[in-house]
Coordinates of C-alpha atoms in Angstrom, one line a residue:
X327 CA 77.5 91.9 74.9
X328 CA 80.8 93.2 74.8
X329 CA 83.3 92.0 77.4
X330 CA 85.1 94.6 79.6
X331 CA 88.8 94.5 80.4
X332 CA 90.9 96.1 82.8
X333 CA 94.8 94.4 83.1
X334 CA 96.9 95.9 86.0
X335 CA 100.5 94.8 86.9
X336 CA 102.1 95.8 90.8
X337 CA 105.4 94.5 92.2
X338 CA 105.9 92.6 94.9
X339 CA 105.5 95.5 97.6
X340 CA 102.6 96.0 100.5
X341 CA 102.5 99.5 98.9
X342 CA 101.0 98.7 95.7
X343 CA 97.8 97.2 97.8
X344 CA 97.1 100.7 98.2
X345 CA 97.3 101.4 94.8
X346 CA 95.8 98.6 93.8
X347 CA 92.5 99.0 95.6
X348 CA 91.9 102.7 94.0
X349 CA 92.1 101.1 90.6
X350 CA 89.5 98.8 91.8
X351 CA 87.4 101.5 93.2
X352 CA 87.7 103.3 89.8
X353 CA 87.0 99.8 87.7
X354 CA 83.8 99.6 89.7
X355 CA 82.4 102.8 89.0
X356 CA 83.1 102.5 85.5
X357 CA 81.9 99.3 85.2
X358 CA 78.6 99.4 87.6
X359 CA 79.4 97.1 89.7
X360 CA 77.7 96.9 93.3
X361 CA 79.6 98.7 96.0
X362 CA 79.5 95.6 98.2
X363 CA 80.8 93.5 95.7
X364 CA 83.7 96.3 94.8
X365 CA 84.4 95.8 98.7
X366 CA 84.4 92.1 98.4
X367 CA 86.7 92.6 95.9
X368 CA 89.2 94.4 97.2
X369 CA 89.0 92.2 100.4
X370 CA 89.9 88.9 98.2
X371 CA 92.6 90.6 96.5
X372 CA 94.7 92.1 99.2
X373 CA 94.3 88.8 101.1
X374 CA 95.6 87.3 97.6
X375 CA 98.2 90.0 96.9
X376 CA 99.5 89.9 100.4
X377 CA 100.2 85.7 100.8
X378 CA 102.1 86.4 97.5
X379 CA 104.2 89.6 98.5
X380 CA 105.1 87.6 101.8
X381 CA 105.3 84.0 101.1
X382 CA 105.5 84.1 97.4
X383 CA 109.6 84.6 97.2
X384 CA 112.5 83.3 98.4
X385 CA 114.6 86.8 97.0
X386 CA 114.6 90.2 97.9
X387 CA 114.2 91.0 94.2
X388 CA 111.0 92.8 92.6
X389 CA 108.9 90.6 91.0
X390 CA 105.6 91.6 88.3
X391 CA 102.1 90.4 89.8
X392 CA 99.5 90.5 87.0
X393 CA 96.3 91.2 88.0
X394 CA 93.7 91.0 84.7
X395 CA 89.9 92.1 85.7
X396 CA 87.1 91.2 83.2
X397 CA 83.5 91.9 83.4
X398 CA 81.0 90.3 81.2
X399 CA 77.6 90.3 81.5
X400 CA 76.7 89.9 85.6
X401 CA 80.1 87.9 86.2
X402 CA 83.4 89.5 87.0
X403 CA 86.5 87.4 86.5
X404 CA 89.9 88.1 88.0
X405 CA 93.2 86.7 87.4
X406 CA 96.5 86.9 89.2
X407 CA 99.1 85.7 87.6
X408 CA 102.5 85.9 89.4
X409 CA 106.0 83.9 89.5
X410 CA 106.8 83.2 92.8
X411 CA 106.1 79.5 94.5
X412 CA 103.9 76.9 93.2
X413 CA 101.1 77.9 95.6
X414 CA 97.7 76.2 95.2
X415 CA 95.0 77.9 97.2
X416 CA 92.6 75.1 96.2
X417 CA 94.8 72.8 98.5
X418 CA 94.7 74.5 101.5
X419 CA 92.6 73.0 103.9
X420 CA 89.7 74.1 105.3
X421 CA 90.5 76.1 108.6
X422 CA 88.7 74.0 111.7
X423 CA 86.6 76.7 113.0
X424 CA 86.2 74.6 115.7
X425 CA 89.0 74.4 117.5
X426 CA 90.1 76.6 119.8
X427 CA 91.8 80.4 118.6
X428 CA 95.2 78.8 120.7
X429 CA 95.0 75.7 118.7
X430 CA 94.4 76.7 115.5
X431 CA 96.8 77.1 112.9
X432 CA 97.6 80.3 112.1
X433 CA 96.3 81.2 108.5
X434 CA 94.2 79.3 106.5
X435 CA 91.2 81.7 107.1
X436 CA 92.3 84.1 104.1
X437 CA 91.6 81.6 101.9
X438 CA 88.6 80.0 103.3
X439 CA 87.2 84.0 103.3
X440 CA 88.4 84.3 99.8
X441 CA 86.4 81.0 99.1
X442 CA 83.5 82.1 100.8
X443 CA 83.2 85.5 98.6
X444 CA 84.0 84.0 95.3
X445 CA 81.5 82.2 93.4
X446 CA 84.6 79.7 91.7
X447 CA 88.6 79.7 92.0
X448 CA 90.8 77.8 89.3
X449 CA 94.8 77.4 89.8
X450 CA 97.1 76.6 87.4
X451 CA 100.9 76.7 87.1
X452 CA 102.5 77.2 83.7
X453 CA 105.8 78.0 82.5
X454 CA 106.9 78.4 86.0
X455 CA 103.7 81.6 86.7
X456 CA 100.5 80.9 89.3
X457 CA 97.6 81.5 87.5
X458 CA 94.9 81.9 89.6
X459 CA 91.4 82.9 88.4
X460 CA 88.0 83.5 90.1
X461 CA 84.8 84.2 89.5
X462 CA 82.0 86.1 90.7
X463 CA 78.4 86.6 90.2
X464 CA 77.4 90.1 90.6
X465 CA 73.5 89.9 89.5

């Protein structure tokens, strides 16, 4: 079974989420893949995108995002791959959906969505790059 690839790169603007999610919508057609999952999808990334574009840089200057979507078989993989931060999403706590909406942090429930939706999540930091990479069963 061959293995479908799709690599995209933005910069570090809330524009390019627009952008962004019409590749995706394109991808998925092509590709066959469920529109619910192509929503889930998008959802993940711009959550993703997003914490980089604001909390990724301490400049003003553009920065490349990578974003690299394979599909093989029933499971779709994507990886970011940008240079802002060491950010580990892994670490972030869970969110205590508990407590009160005035006492809870704010934040914390992207990620805990994005964990929800995503089957696995891997981080890595090399030569200075986040690599994030997540998986996700579409059968």
């Amino acid at each position: 079974c061959r293995m479908l690839e799709k690599n995209i790169t933005i910069v570090n603007q809330v524009e390019q989420l627009e952008e962004l999610a019409g590749i995706l919508e394109t991808v998925s057609e092509e590709w066959d893949i469920p529109m619910k999952v192509s929503l889930n999808l998008n959802l993940v990334l711009e959550e993703l995108i997003t914490n980089i574009i604001f909390y990724g840089y301490d400049d003003t200057n553009e920065h490349l995002i990578y974003i690299r979507l394979y599909k093989k078989d029933n499971e779709i993989e994507i990886q970011i791959e940008d240079d802002g931060k060491e950010f580990n999403p892994l670490l972030v706590a869970e969110p205590d959906i508990d407590e009160s909406i005035e006492n809870r942090k704010i934040g914390g429930l992207g990620i805990h969505f994005v964990r929800k939706i995503m089957d696995s999540m891997n981080y890595r930091r090399s030569d200075g790059k986040n690599i994030l990479t997540l998986t996700k069963n579409i059968a």
